[in-house]
Backbone as CSV, one residue per row, in Angstrom:
resi,resn,N_x,N_y,N_z,CA_x,CA_y,CA_z,C_x,C_y,C_z
1,UNK,46.162,-36.651,44.809,46.463,-38.089,45.117,47.942,-38.308,45.126
2,UNK,48.499,-38.915,46.202,50.075,-38.967,46.184,50.548,-40.097,45.421
3,UNK,51.899,-40.171,45.322,52.552,-41.001,44.408,52.532,-42.539,44.877
4,UNK,52.477,-42.832,46.168,52.321,-44.059,46.694,51.037,-44.687,46.606
5,UNK,49.951,-43.747,46.531,48.664,-44.308,46.354,48.444,-44.652,45.026
6,UNK,48.981,-43.784,44.104,48.840,-44.261,42.625,49.534,-45.355,42.244
7,UNK,50.699,-45.596,43.021,51.633,-46.860,42.615,50.780,-48.023,43.187
8,UNK,50.183,-47.885,44.433,49.442,-49.161,44.857,48.222,-49.547,44.064
9,UNK,47.563,-48.483,43.346,46.332,-48.596,42.505,46.901,-49.374,41.217
10,UNK,47.960,-48.822,40.835,48.648,-49.515,39.491,48.969,-50.964,39.720
11,UNK,49.592,-51.373,40.841,50.026,-52.751,41.113,48.691,-53.612,41.129
12,UNK,47.628,-52.994,41.950,46.225,-53.677,41.982,45.740,-53.973,40.572
13,UNK,45.551,-53.013,39.824,45.190,-53.102,38.493,45.883,-54.099,37.469
14,UNK,47.254,-54.034,37.688,48.008,-54.710,36.741,48.332,-56.209,37.158
15,UNK,47.822,-56.516,38.306,47.857,-57.906,38.590,46.538,-58.709,38.043
16,UNK,46.780,-59.658,37.240,45.461,-60.332,36.582,44.832,-61.248,37.432
17,UNK,43.484,-61.046,37.442,42.591,-61.941,38.069,41.945,-63.026,37.070
18,UNK,41.615,-64.212,37.637,41.174,-65.206,36.967,39.667,-65.360,37.128
19,UNK,38.972,-65.265,36.101,37.345,-65.467,36.217,36.979,-66.873,35.463
20,UNK,36.223,-67.617,36.187,35.757,-68.957,35.658,34.236,-68.528,35.363
21,UNK,33.909,-68.431,34.017,32.501,-68.172,33.661,32.321,-68.675,32.220
22,UNK,30.978,-68.365,31.788,30.725,-68.696,30.359,29.524,-67.751,30.016
23,UNK,29.406,-67.463,28.541,28.316,-66.648,28.105,27.193,-67.255,28.449
24,UNK,26.037,-66.453,28.595,24.696,-67.089,28.732,24.426,-67.347,30.352
25,UNK,25.440,-66.981,31.137,25.285,-66.854,32.656,25.444,-65.470,33.097
26,UNK,25.631,-65.418,34.445,25.739,-64.005,35.032,27.426,-63.677,34.951
27,UNK,28.271,-64.501,34.498,29.710,-64.231,34.572,30.035,-62.950,33.662
28,UNK,29.465,-62.863,32.504,29.714,-61.623,31.661,29.720,-60.271,32.288
29,UNK,28.755,-60.088,33.174,28.608,-58.928,33.915,29.906,-58.587,35.018
30,UNK,30.592,-59.669,35.187,31.711,-59.509,35.947,32.962,-59.028,35.001
31,UNK,32.993,-59.542,33.783,33.865,-59.036,32.672,33.468,-57.530,32.424
32,UNK,32.152,-57.182,32.379,31.746,-55.805,32.110,32.414,-54.838,33.243
33,UNK,32.250,-55.329,34.433,32.581,-54.483,35.471,34.118,-54.268,35.547
34,UNK,34.854,-55.395,35.211,36.328,-55.206,35.228,36.672,-54.324,34.239
35,UNK,36.114,-54.499,32.981,36.520,-53.642,31.888,36.236,-52.003,32.299
36,UNK,35.092,-51.909,32.994,34.695,-50.482,33.225,35.728,-49.838,34.288
37,UNK,36.084,-50.581,35.196,37.201,-50.119,36.191,38.670,-50.391,35.877
38,UNK,38.982,-50.776,34.557,40.390,-51.071,34.256,41.198,-52.140,34.753
39,UNK,40.499,-53.078,35.320,41.030,-54.278,35.963,41.220,-55.388,34.843
40,UNK,42.203,-55.998,34.687,42.613,-57.137,33.703,42.097,-58.383,34.146
41,UNK,41.298,-59.152,33.644,40.814,-60.450,33.919,41.026,-61.398,32.800
42,UNK,41.589,-62.487,33.206,41.829,-63.513,32.236,40.789,-64.775,32.585
43,UNK,40.428,-65.374,31.565,39.337,-66.432,31.707,40.052,-67.807,32.080
44,UNK,39.501,-68.442,33.103,40.095,-69.612,33.773,39.507,-70.936,33.019
45,UNK,40.125,-71.936,33.045,39.825,-73.333,32.592,38.585,-73.751,33.408
46,UNK,37.438,-73.903,32.990,36.298,-74.440,33.661,36.504,-75.863,34.257
47,UNK,37.308,-76.574,33.659,37.440,-78.003,34.255,38.160,-77.725,35.518
48,UNK,38.946,-76.702,35.948,39.564,-76.314,36.959,38.877,-75.263,37.858
49,UNK,37.565,-75.080,37.894,36.827,-74.087,38.441,36.831,-74.491,39.948
50,UNK,37.311,-73.602,40.729,37.560,-73.855,42.252,36.217,-73.334,43.023
51,UNK,35.055,-72.990,42.385,33.923,-72.658,43.123,33.590,-73.900,44.051
52,UNK,33.224,-73.477,45.256,32.988,-74.699,46.314,31.740,-75.423,45.952
53,UNK,30.743,-74.924,45.131,29.628,-75.614,44.777,29.575,-75.978,43.203
54,UNK,30.751,-75.799,42.534,30.850,-76.055,41.135,30.039,-75.116,40.248
55,UNK,29.769,-73.962,40.606,28.980,-73.049,39.871,29.784,-71.946,39.245
56,UNK,29.292,-71.175,38.424,29.859,-69.876,37.938,29.025,-68.779,37.936
57,UNK,29.538,-67.715,38.281,30.898,-67.251,38.033,31.717,-67.394,39.418
58,UNK,33.014,-67.487,39.145,33.986,-67.586,40.256,35.251,-66.923,40.018
59,UNK,35.806,-66.175,40.828,36.954,-65.346,40.739,38.157,-65.702,41.581
60,UNK,39.430,-65.791,41.124,40.498,-66.035,41.968,41.535,-64.833,41.861
61,UNK,42.184,-64.644,42.837,43.254,-63.533,43.028,44.447,-64.075,43.722
62,UNK,45.546,-63.183,43.811,46.604,-63.556,44.624,46.220,-63.816,46.024
63,UNK,47.119,-64.341,46.689,47.032,-64.776,48.259,45.813,-65.571,48.529
64,UNK,45.508,-66.583,47.657,44.516,-67.539,47.811,43.243,-66.917,47.837
65,UNK,42.996,-65.763,47.321,41.686,-65.236,47.358,40.755,-65.944,46.324
66,UNK,39.455,-66.192,46.908,38.564,-66.796,46.055,37.205,-66.125,46.318
67,UNK,36.454,-65.754,45.253,35.300,-64.932,45.351,34.334,-65.612,44.516
68,UNK,33.008,-65.930,44.977,31.995,-66.478,44.153,30.768,-65.736,44.365
69,UNK,29.763,-65.783,43.330,28.653,-65.102,43.264,28.818,-63.780,42.459
70,UNK,28.093,-63.367,41.541,28.518,-62.228,40.644,28.569,-60.878,41.537
71,UNK,27.464,-60.697,42.482,27.431,-59.640,43.295,28.849,-59.380,44.181
72,UNK,29.103,-60.654,44.577,30.489,-60.568,45.527,31.682,-60.245,44.743
73,UNK,31.696,-60.649,43.494,32.744,-60.233,42.701,32.821,-58.887,42.305
74,UNK,31.617,-58.244,42.085,31.632,-56.898,41.726,32.066,-56.016,43.069
75,UNK,31.537,-56.531,44.244,32.124,-55.773,45.339,33.730,-55.928,45.651
76,UNK,34.082,-57.030,45.148,35.582,-57.246,45.284,36.324,-56.297,44.262
77,UNK,35.908,-56.209,43.062,36.358,-55.149,42.148,36.259,-53.742,42.763
78,UNK,35.021,-53.586,43.355,34.962,-52.207,43.970,35.941,-51.884,45.004
79,UNK,36.247,-52.869,45.792,37.094,-52.764,46.877,38.548,-52.388,46.328
80,UNK,38.867,-53.051,45.209,40.331,-52.818,44.624,40.400,-51.519,43.964
81,UNK,39.157,-50.721,43.802,39.432,-49.525,43.077,38.735,-48.299,43.702
82,UNK,38.141,-48.492,44.850,37.408,-47.507,45.462,38.299,-46.326,45.923
83,UNK,39.800,-46.429,46.047,40.624,-45.434,46.323,40.397,-44.087,45.585
84,UNK,39.960,-44.330,44.495,39.774,-43.093,43.384,38.421,-42.352,43.582
85,UNK,37.574,-42.996,44.492,36.199,-42.428,44.884,36.056,-41.732,46.167
86,UNK,35.118,-40.710,46.137,34.754,-40.047,47.413,33.976,-41.191,48.312
87,UNK,34.174,-40.900,49.721,33.494,-41.840,50.606,31.903,-42.051,50.174
88,UNK,31.313,-40.917,49.737,29.969,-40.878,49.385,29.703,-41.749,48.101
89,UNK,30.527,-41.641,47.267,30.581,-42.430,46.066,30.687,-43.834,46.224
90,UNK,31.691,-44.274,46.948,32.043,-45.566,47.450,30.928,-46.178,48.027
91,UNK,30.303,-45.643,49.015,29.132,-46.126,49.814,27.942,-46.304,48.930
92,UNK,27.674,-45.398,48.004,26.496,-45.671,47.004,26.586,-46.736,46.273
93,UNK,27.975,-46.922,45.687,28.135,-48.110,44.743,27.977,-49.287,45.340
94,UNK,28.672,-49.439,46.591,28.348,-50.739,47.491,26.992,-50.944,47.629
95,UNK,26.122,-49.946,48.024,24.832,-50.193,48.360,24.040,-50.622,47.200
96,UNK,24.196,-50.093,46.049,23.488,-50.471,44.799,23.941,-51.819,44.349
97,UNK,25.109,-52.283,44.592,25.613,-53.540,44.192,24.809,-54.667,45.006
98,UNK,24.672,-54.272,46.419,23.922,-55.180,47.292,22.439,-55.262,46.916
99,UNK,21.884,-53.897,46.750,20.485,-53.975,46.341,20.169,-54.538,45.006
100,UNK,21.057,-54.587,44.176,20.822,-55.399,42.824,20.495,-56.916,43.196
101,UNK,21.459,-57.340,44.137,21.366,-58.774,44.161,20.239,-59.221,45.321
102,UNK,19.946,-58.290,46.192,19.209,-58.529,47.354,17.685,-58.155,46.936
103,UNK,17.470,-57.342,46.110,16.146,-56.906,45.742,15.595,-56.852,44.304
104,UNK,16.615,-56.346,43.484,16.308,-56.267,42.100,16.164,-57.525,41.360
105,UNK,17.206,-58.522,41.707,17.084,-59.754,41.298,15.712,-60.491,41.448
106,UNK,15.149,-60.315,42.666,13.872,-61.123,42.879,12.640,-60.431,41.940
107,UNK,12.919,-59.031,41.656,11.890,-58.433,40.769,12.030,-58.948,39.264
108,UNK,13.306,-58.883,38.911,13.592,-59.182,37.417,13.279,-60.655,37.190
109,UNK,13.445,-61.539,38.066,13.415,-63.153,37.878,12.621,-63.649,38.962
110,UNK,11.467,-64.100,38.550,10.526,-64.802,39.484,10.811,-66.370,39.443
111,UNK,10.932,-67.002,40.650,11.262,-68.309,40.642,10.348,-69.152,41.323
112,UNK,10.307,-70.420,40.904,9.594,-71.456,41.532,10.183,-71.809,42.903
113,UNK,9.462,-72.492,43.736,10.080,-72.816,45.184,11.407,-73.630,44.997
114,UNK,11.640,-74.277,43.938,12.925,-75.025,43.851,13.961,-74.120,42.974
115,UNK,13.750,-72.892,43.054,14.749,-72.000,42.356,14.815,-71.900,40.751
116,UNK,13.838,-72.410,40.153,13.844,-72.331,38.687,13.148,-71.137,38.161
117,UNK,13.827,-70.220,37.447,13.256,-68.777,36.803,12.163,-69.316,35.780
118,UNK,10.932,-68.670,36.084,9.798,-68.807,34.992,9.315,-67.740,34.552
119,UNK,9.636,-66.457,34.929,9.011,-65.264,34.321,9.764,-64.099,34.989
120,UNK,9.385,-62.826,34.618,9.987,-61.635,35.089,8.861,-60.719,35.660
121,UNK,9.281,-60.092,36.702,8.331,-59.280,37.417,8.229,-57.843,36.726
122,UNK,8.942,-57.611,35.560,8.891,-56.409,34.888,7.708,-56.375,34.068
123,UNK,6.990,-57.398,34.015,5.742,-57.402,33.005,4.626,-56.540,33.707
124,UNK,4.652,-56.340,34.986,3.779,-55.633,35.785,4.288,-54.472,36.580
125,UNK,3.329,-53.391,36.929,3.811,-52.313,37.682,4.644,-52.787,38.915
126,UNK,5.665,-52.063,39.306,6.390,-52.409,40.390,6.830,-51.090,41.263
127,UNK,6.539,-50.954,42.521,6.798,-49.636,43.206,8.236,-49.316,43.383
128,UNK,9.259,-50.382,43.399,10.599,-50.207,43.442,11.247,-49.788,42.165
129,UNK,10.590,-50.193,41.006,11.108,-49.899,39.664,10.533,-48.447,39.485
130,UNK,9.409,-48.070,40.022,8.947,-46.771,39.912,9.842,-45.915,40.604
131,UNK,10.412,-46.198,41.750,11.147,-45.275,42.489,12.729,-45.175,41.747
132,UNK,13.062,-46.276,41.110,14.348,-46.274,40.424,14.057,-45.307,39.238
133,UNK,12.956,-45.329,38.475,12.715,-44.400,37.536,12.838,-42.973,37.864
134,UNK,12.303,-42.688,39.083,12.258,-41.226,39.666,13.766,-40.848,39.908
135,UNK,14.741,-41.847,40.433,16.117,-41.592,40.756,16.773,-41.201,39.345
136,UNK,16.525,-41.984,38.273,17.174,-41.806,37.077,16.568,-40.592,36.225
137,UNK,15.461,-40.174,36.755,14.994,-38.818,36.180,15.622,-37.608,36.626
138,UNK,16.404,-37.734,37.713,17.227,-36.704,38.291,18.688,-36.804,38.112
139,UNK,19.156,-37.960,37.637,20.555,-38.039,37.527,20.870,-39.122,36.554
140,UNK,21.877,-39.118,35.679,22.154,-39.999,34.706,22.464,-41.562,35.030
141,UNK,23.337,-41.570,36.248,23.629,-42.858,36.715,23.340,-42.942,38.231
142,UNK,23.339,-44.010,38.866,22.831,-44.329,40.266,23.662,-43.591,41.191
143,UNK,25.043,-43.514,41.030,25.879,-42.821,41.874,26.222,-41.322,41.741
144,UNK,25.500,-40.827,40.560,25.631,-39.524,40.265,25.823,-39.161,38.777
145,UNK,26.947,-38.521,38.495,27.127,-38.127,37.136,28.040,-39.011,36.377
146,UNK,28.631,-39.970,37.058,29.644,-40.939,36.336,29.041,-42.283,36.473
147,UNK,29.365,-43.064,35.289,29.121,-44.416,35.403,29.941,-45.283,36.216
148,UNK,29.418,-46.143,37.024,30.133,-46.890,38.100,29.791,-48.293,38.158
149,UNK,30.536,-49.020,39.085,29.979,-50.552,39.246,28.546,-50.652,39.675
150,UNK,28.117,-49.519,40.339,26.573,-49.541,40.499,25.733,-49.902,39.420
151,UNK,26.137,-49.264,38.373,25.274,-49.155,37.087,25.558,-50.616,36.368
152,UNK,26.693,-51.204,36.484,27.028,-52.540,36.037,26.047,-53.544,36.778
153,UNK,25.915,-53.460,38.048,25.231,-54.336,38.882,23.756,-54.165,38.493
154,UNK,23.129,-52.992,38.554,21.702,-52.837,38.266,21.484,-52.880,36.695
155,UNK,22.184,-52.219,36.008,21.893,-52.306,34.482,21.948,-53.709,33.863
156,UNK,23.104,-54.584,34.353,23.210,-55.865,33.923,21.785,-56.751,34.168
157,UNK,21.233,-56.601,35.401,20.128,-57.442,35.799,18.889,-56.925,34.848
158,UNK,18.693,-55.637,34.767,17.711,-55.204,33.863,17.839,-55.548,32.484
159,UNK,18.834,-55.554,31.900,19.228,-56.071,30.421,19.122,-57.576,30.419
160,UNK,19.394,-58.275,31.402,19.205,-59.729,31.387,17.608,-60.131,31.170
161,UNK,16.771,-59.217,31.718,15.425,-59.535,31.530,15.029,-59.397,30.027
162,UNK,15.674,-58.618,29.376,15.465,-58.586,27.880,16.104,-59.650,27.069
163,UNK,17.142,-60.198,27.646,17.850,-61.199,27.013,17.098,-62.543,27.135
164,UNK,16.557,-62.820,28.292,15.753,-63.948,28.537,14.297,-63.935,28.449
165,UNK,13.769,-62.794,28.355,12.342,-62.622,28.234,12.125,-61.546,27.117
166,UNK,12.541,-61.683,25.833,12.391,-60.540,24.839,11.036,-60.175,24.625
167,UNK,10.852,-58.984,24.376,9.514,-58.471,24.070,8.917,-57.809,25.361
168,UNK,9.397,-57.949,26.523,8.923,-57.175,27.679,8.951,-55.754,27.555
169,UNK,7.822,-55.150,27.896,7.726,-53.695,27.589,8.097,-53.010,28.881
170,UNK,9.070,-52.092,28.704,9.517,-51.410,29.929,9.292,-49.905,29.759
171,UNK,8.514,-49.610,28.830,8.143,-48.235,28.455,7.471,-47.446,29.469
172,UNK,6.785,-48.252,30.609,6.211,-47.495,31.662,7.172,-46.846,32.574
173,UNK,8.425,-47.103,32.229,9.348,-46.403,33.113,10.357,-45.903,32.110
174,UNK,10.205,-44.717,31.544,10.871,-44.182,30.419,12.418,-43.863,30.818
175,UNK,12.512,-43.540,31.986,14.030,-43.119,32.357,14.779,-44.436,32.644
176,UNK,14.082,-45.454,33.135,14.748,-46.763,33.245,15.076,-47.192,31.909
177,UNK,14.219,-47.088,30.876,14.478,-47.534,29.545,15.564,-46.869,28.915
178,UNK,15.599,-45.509,29.093,16.801,-44.890,28.511,18.011,-45.246,29.190
179,UNK,17.920,-45.492,30.464,19.201,-45.908,31.135,19.690,-47.209,30.640
180,UNK,18.730,-48.219,30.573,19.084,-49.458,29.857,19.834,-49.412,28.597
181,UNK,19.193,-48.518,27.719,19.855,-48.305,26.408,21.242,-47.821,26.485
182,UNK,21.235,-46.740,27.446,22.755,-46.169,27.780,23.671,-47.095,28.278
183,UNK,23.220,-48.039,29.083,24.196,-49.085,29.600,24.714,-49.910,28.523
184,UNK,23.789,-50.524,27.733,24.167,-51.539,26.844,24.712,-50.825,25.489
185,UNK,24.874,-49.455,25.400,25.486,-48.896,24.348,26.999,-48.769,24.598
186,UNK,27.379,-48.978,25.754,28.732,-48.798,26.223,29.734,-49.871,25.425
187,UNK,30.753,-49.429,25.055,31.861,-50.348,24.418,32.193,-51.455,25.290
188,UNK,32.409,-51.270,26.548,32.656,-52.364,27.510,31.508,-53.495,27.613
189,UNK,30.353,-52.985,27.356,29.206,-53.974,27.570,29.338,-54.996,26.267
190,UNK,29.665,-54.327,25.024,29.817,-55.063,23.958,30.739,-56.107,23.905
191,UNK,31.946,-55.591,24.521,33.203,-56.495,24.763,32.861,-57.633,25.726
192,UNK,32.096,-57.364,26.715,31.801,-58.388,27.744,30.669,-59.319,27.281
193,UNK,29.647,-58.904,26.647,28.358,-59.678,26.261,28.539,-60.055,24.721
194,UNK,29.129,-59.302,24.200,29.223,-59.541,22.618,28.403,-58.649,21.699
195,UNK,28.964,-58.212,20.646,28.144,-57.315,19.864,26.808,-57.673,19.392
196,UNK,26.685,-58.943,19.082,25.461,-59.483,18.748,24.368,-59.285,19.904
197,UNK,24.660,-59.491,21.071,23.697,-59.437,22.277,23.417,-57.887,22.308
198,UNK,24.500,-57.073,22.256,24.495,-55.540,22.344,23.497,-55.151,21.181
199,UNK,23.615,-55.536,20.062,22.744,-55.099,18.903,21.246,-55.488,19.020
200,UNK,21.065,-56.711,19.466,19.713,-57.202,19.625,19.080,-56.441,20.797
201,UNK,19.845,-56.219,21.840,19.153,-55.351,22.916,18.748,-53.892,22.502
202,UNK,19.827,-53.244,21.803,19.532,-51.999,21.378,18.426,-51.871,20.291
203,UNK,18.270,-52.885,19.607,17.145,-52.925,18.614,15.819,-52.978,19.316
204,UNK,15.826,-53.841,20.444,14.580,-54.078,21.318,14.323,-52.710,22.006
205,UNK,15.251,-52.150,22.668,14.997,-50.938,23.296,14.665,-49.698,22.400
206,UNK,14.979,-49.873,21.115,14.697,-48.759,20.295,13.244,-48.865,19.778
207,UNK,12.710,-50.072,19.859,11.312,-50.418,19.466,10.801,-51.450,20.372
208,UNK,9.560,-51.739,20.310,8.951,-52.607,21.238,8.880,-54.067,20.536
209,UNK,9.585,-54.097,19.275,9.390,-55.482,18.612,10.191,-56.551,19.374
210,UNK,9.836,-57.696,19.317,10.566,-58.789,20.184,11.632,-59.412,19.354
211,UNK,12.977,-59.533,19.650,13.867,-60.275,18.988,13.943,-61.664,19.404
212,UNK,14.759,-62.599,18.814,14.965,-63.696,19.245,15.389,-63.967,20.696
213,UNK,15.012,-64.892,21.320,15.588,-65.167,22.714,17.002,-65.572,22.528
214,UNK,17.800,-64.947,23.462,19.302,-65.159,23.176,19.804,-66.496,24.074
215,UNK,19.260,-66.681,25.127,19.743,-67.808,25.835,18.599,-68.485,26.428
216,UNK,18.823,-69.747,27.105,17.981,-70.121,28.072,17.961,-69.473,29.474
217,UNK,17.042,-69.629,30.244,17.036,-68.991,31.573,18.045,-69.534,32.415
218,UNK,18.924,-68.725,33.017,20.022,-69.146,34.002,19.344,-69.519,35.325
């Protein structure tokens, strides 16, 4: 990697982004992603949240950049750091981020017609989670041997299920369960979501006893 590329990456990572978010929503997964790729994010004043629909999370950057929706924010972080990746790795990460939001979300969180989450699809067998389990049987992380933003996207949704629906038994997918435990064991996960959340999830993944519900359903 040449000097000018390294300098460009350093300037991108050293420029602080502003995230408008709050614990108990999907915004901590954006913090988690930023921590994992070494991007500095500062938290913004929610009274000045520029999200066009008044929701969170929302991210701002230099040059009037505004990004909303957690998946779009992860893709933006990916775009800022993909120079260090091979084309195959970059494509895999992008694909899994989109898959998490387009497909996994609807499995993890069942909604009423008006968009209210009422249950999770992980209480029943699911062919796509079966396939995810097969993928994780062959490799430790979704893009290969390294933890990436693909794992932040997919891991966070899987772990949100246990936060909002404690006691869900995911042991029918042993490799997914081990993957979830690995994801929430990471120091950056604890920093983004809090050590209390991490501890309760690790306790639940270590046994099938149900801890207290951590938040209301987002």
